[in-house]
CSV table of C-alpha atoms in Angstrom, one decimal:
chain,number,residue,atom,x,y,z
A,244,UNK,CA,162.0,129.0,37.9
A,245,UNK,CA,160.7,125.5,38.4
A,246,UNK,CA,162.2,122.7,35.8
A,247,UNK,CA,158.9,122.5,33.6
A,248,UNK,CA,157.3,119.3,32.5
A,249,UNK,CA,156.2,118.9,29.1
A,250,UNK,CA,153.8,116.4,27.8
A,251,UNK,CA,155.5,113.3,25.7
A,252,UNK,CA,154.1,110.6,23.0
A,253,UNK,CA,155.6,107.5,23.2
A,254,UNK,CA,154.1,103.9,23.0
A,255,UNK,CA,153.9,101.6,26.3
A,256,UNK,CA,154.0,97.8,27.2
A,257,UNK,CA,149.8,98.9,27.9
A,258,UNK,CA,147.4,97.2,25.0
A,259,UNK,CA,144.0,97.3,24.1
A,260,UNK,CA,141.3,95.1,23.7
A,261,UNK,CA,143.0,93.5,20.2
A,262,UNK,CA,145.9,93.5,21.9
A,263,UNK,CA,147.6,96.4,20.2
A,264,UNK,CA,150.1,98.4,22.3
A,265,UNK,CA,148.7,101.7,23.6
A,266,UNK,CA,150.8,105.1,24.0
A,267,UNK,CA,151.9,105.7,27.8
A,268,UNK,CA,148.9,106.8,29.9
A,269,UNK,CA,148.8,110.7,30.2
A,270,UNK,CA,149.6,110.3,34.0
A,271,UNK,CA,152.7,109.0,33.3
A,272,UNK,CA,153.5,110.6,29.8
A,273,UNK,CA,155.2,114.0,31.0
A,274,UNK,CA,158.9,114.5,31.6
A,275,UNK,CA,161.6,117.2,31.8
A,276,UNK,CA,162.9,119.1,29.1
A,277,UNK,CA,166.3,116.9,28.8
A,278,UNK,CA,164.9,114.1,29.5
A,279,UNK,CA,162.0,114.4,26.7
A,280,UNK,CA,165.1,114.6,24.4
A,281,UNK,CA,166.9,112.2,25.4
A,282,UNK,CA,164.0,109.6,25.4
A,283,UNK,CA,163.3,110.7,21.9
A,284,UNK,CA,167.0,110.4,20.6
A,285,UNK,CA,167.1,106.7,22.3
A,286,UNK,CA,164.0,106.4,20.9
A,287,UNK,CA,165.3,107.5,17.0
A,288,UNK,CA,168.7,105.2,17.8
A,289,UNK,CA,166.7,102.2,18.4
A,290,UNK,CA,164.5,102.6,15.3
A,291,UNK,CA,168.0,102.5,13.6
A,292,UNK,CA,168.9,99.3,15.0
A,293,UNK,CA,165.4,98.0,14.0
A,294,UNK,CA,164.1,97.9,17.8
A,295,UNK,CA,162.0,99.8,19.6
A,296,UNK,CA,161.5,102.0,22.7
A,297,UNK,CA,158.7,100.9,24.7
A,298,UNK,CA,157.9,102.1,27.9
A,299,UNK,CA,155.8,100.8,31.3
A,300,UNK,CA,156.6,103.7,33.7
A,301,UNK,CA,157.6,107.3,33.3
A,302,UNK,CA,156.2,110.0,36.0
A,303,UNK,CA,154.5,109.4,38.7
A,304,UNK,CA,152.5,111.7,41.4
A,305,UNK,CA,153.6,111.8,45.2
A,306,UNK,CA,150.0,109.0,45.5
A,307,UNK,CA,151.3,107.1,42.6
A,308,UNK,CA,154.9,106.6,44.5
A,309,UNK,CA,153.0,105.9,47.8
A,310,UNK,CA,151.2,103.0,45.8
A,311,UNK,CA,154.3,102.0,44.0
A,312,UNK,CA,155.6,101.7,47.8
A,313,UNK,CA,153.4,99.9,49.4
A,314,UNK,CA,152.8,97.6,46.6
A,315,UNK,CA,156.4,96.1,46.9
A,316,UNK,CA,156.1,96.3,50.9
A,317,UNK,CA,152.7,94.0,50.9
A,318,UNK,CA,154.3,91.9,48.2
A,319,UNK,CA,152.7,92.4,45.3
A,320,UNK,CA,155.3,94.4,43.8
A,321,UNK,CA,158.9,92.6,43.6
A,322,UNK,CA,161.2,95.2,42.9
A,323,UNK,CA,162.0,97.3,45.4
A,324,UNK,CA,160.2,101.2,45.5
A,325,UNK,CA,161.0,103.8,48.1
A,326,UNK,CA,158.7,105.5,49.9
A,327,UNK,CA,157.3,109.3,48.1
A,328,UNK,CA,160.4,111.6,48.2
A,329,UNK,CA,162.8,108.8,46.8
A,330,UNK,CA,162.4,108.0,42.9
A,331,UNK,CA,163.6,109.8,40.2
A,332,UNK,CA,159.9,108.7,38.8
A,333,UNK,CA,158.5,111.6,40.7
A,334,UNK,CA,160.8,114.0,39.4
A,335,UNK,CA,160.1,112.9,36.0
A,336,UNK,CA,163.8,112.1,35.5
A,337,UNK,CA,163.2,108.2,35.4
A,338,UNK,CA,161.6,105.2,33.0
A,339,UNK,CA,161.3,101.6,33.1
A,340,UNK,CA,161.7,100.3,29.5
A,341,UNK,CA,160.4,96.8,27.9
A,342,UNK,CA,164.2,95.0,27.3
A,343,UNK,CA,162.6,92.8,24.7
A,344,UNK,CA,161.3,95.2,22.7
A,345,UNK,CA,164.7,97.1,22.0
A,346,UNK,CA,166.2,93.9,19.8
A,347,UNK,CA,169.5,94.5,20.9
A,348,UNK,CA,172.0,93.4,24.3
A,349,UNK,CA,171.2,95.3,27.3
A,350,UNK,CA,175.2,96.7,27.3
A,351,UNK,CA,174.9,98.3,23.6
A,352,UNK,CA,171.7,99.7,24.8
A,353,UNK,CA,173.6,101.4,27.9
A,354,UNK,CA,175.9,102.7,25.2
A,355,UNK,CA,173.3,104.6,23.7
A,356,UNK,CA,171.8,106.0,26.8
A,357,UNK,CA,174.9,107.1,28.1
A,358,UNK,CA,175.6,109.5,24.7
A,359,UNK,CA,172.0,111.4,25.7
A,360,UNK,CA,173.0,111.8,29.6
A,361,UNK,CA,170.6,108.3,30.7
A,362,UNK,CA,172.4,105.9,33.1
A,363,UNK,CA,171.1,102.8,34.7
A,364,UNK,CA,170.3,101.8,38.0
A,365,UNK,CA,172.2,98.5,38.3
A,366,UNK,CA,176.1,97.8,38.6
A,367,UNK,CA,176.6,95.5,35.4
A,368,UNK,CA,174.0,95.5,31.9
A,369,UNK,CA,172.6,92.4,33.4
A,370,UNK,CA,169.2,92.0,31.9
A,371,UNK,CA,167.8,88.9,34.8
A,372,UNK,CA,168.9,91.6,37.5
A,373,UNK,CA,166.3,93.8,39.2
A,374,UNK,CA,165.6,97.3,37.8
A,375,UNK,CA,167.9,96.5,34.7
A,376,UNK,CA,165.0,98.4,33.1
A,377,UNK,CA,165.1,101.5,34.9
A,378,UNK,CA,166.9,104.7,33.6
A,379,UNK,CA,167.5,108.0,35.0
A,380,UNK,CA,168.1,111.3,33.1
A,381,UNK,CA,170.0,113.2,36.5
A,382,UNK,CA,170.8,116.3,34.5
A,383,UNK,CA,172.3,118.4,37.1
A,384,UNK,CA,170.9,116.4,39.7
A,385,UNK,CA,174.1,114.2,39.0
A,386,UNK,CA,176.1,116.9,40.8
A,387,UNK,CA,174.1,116.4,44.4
A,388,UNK,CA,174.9,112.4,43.9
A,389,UNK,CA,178.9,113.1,43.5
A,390,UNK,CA,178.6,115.6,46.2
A,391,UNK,CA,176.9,113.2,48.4
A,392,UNK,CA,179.1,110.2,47.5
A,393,UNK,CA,182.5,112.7,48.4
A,394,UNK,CA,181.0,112.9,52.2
A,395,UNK,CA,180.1,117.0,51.4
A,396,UNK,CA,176.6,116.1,52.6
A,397,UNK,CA,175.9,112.7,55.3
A,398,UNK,CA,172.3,113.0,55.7
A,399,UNK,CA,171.1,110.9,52.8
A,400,UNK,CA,172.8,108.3,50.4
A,401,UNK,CA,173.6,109.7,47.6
A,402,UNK,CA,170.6,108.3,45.0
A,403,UNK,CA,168.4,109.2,47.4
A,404,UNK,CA,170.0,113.0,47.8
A,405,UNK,CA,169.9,113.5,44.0
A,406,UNK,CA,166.5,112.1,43.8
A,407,UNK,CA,164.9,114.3,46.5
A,408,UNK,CA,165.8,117.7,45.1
A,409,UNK,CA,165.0,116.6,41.8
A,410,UNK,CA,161.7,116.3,43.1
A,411,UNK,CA,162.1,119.8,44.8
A,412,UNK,CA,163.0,121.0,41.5
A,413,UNK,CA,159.8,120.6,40.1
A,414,UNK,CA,157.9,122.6,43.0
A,415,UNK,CA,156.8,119.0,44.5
A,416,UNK,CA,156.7,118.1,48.0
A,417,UNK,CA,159.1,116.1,49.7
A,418,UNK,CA,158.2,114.9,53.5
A,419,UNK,CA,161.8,114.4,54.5
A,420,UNK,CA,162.5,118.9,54.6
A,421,UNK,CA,158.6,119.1,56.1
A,422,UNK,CA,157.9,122.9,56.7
A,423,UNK,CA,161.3,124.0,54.6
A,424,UNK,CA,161.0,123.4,51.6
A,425,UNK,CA,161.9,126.4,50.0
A,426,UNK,CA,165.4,126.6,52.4
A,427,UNK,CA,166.2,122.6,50.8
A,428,UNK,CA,165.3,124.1,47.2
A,429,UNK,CA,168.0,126.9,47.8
A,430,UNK,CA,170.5,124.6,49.5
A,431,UNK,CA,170.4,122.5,46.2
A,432,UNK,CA,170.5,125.3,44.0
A,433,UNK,CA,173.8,125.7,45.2
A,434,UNK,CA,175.2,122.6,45.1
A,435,UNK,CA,174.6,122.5,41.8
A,436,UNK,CA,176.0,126.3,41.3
A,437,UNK,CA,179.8,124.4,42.9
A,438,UNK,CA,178.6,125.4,46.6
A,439,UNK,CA,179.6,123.6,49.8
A,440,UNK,CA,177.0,124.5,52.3
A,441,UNK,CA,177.2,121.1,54.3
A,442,UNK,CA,174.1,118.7,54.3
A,443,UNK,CA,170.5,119.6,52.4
A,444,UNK,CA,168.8,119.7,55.7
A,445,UNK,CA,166.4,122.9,55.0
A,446,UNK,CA,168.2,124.5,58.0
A,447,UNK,CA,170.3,127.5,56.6
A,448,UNK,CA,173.4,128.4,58.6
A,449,UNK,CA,176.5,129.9,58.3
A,450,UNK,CA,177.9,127.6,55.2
A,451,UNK,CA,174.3,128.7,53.4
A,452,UNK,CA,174.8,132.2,54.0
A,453,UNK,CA,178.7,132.5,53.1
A,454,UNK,CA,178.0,130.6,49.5
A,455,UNK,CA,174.8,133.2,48.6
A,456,UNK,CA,177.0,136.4,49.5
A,457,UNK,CA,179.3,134.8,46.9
A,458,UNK,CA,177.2,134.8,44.6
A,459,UNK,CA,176.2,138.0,45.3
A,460,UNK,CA,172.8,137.3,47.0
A,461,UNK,CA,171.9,139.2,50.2
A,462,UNK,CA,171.2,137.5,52.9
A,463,UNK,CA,167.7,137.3,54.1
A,464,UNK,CA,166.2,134.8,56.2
A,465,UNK,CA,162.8,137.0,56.4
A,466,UNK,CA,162.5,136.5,52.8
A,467,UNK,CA,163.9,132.9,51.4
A,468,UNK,CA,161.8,133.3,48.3
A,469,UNK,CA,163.4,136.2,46.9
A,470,UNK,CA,166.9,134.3,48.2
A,471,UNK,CA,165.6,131.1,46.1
A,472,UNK,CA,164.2,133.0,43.2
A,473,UNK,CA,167.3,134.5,42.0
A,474,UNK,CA,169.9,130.9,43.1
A,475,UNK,CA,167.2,129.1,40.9
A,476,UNK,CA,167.7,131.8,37.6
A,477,UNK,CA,171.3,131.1,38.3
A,478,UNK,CA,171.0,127.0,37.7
A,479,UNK,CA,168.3,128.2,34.7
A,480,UNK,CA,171.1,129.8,33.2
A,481,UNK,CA,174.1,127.4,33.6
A,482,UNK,CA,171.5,124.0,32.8
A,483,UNK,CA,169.6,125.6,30.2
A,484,UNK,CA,168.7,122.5,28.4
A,485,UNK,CA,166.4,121.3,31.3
A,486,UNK,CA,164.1,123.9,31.5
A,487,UNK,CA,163.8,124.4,27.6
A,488,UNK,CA,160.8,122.6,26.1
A,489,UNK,CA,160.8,121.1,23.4
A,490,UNK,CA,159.4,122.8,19.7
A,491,UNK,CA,156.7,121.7,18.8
């Protein structure tokens, strides 16, 4: 199973005519499971402090990404946006947040995101820095990063690892595994099932093939969806929380 998306209702930096703030545009309004949750227990902490949750930026399509891209490589964007395969924006993992709306520092804000699984971008709570507003909800995606940042896997940074099959975990395209993107899926699935299989390169050798017998998977490179079916209801049932929606 695919991480689902689920719709979300939240109110963005985006105003009408009188000026009055607007919910998030439905583009953009949709996240995972966990991260619905966590955006809406920020979101209650906040109120508690008397501030507010407001954001610019949530999902965003593989053409929304591309724009985001090229917009900071012509300029007219100044923080920096990686090219479609890159953000966890397109795995709905990722917001941007208006800092002045929360009423409180920047480092008691990363306090309260770090309780509901959210971490920031930047080094120190900084709030002149670049990207101090973006958060990521990595769920199990985390796991790729520290396996990436151990030298398991050389082929990507690690942010850029975690982000790209997070991405994949949502059925999306990502350009860098071109024709295998089912053999990327299962090499992730892995990972995040405590699997050493080398780099997430979509090319399945021996390391691939020695961590699915263990988990009691036959082998069969004529059929890598059945292969990937049953690795993905294995990370269903150990990271249940991100593929449980939300009640209603």
């Amino acid at each position: 199973m695919k991480s689902p998306l689920t719709p979300i209702s939240i109110i963005s930096v985006y105003q009408n005519s009188l000026g009055d703030l607007l919910p998030l545009p439905a583009r953009m309004a949709q996240c995972t499971p966990d991260t619905f949750t966590a955006i809406m227990n920020i979101a209650k902490d906040l109120a508690n402090k008397k501030g507010k949750l407001i954001l610019s930026d949530l999902f965003r399509s593989y053409d929304m990404q591309m724009q985001s891209h090229l917009d900071f490589v012509s300029g007219k964007k100044r923080a920096f946006s990686p090219p479609p395969g890159g953000s966890f924006h397109e795995a709905a993992r990722a917001f941007d947040l208006d800092l002045d709306a929360m009423k409180i520092p920047l480092s008691d804000f990363w306090v309260i995101a770090a309780k509901y699984g959210v971490t920031p971008v930047i080094k120190q709570p900084k709030p002149n820095v670049s990207e101090a507003w973006h958060f990521d909800c990595r769920g199990s995606h985390q796991i790729v990063y520290e396996y990436y940042e151990s030298g398991k896997g050389t082929n990507f940074k690690p942010y850029p690892a975690a982000a790209a099959i997070a991405i994949l975990s949502i059925g999306v395209h990502v350009d860098a595994f071109g024709e295998n993107q089912q053999q990327a899926a299962l090499q992730s699935c892995l990972i995040r099932l405590d699997k050493d299989i080398g780099n997430i390169d979509g090319r399945i050798g021996r390391k691939t093939q020695t961590a699915l017998e263990e988990l009691g998977i036959v082998f069969d490179l004529n059929n890598v969806s059945n292969m990937l079916i049953q690795v993905e209801n294995m990370v269903q049932q150990k990271f249940s929380t991100e593929f449980t929606l939300p009640s209603p």
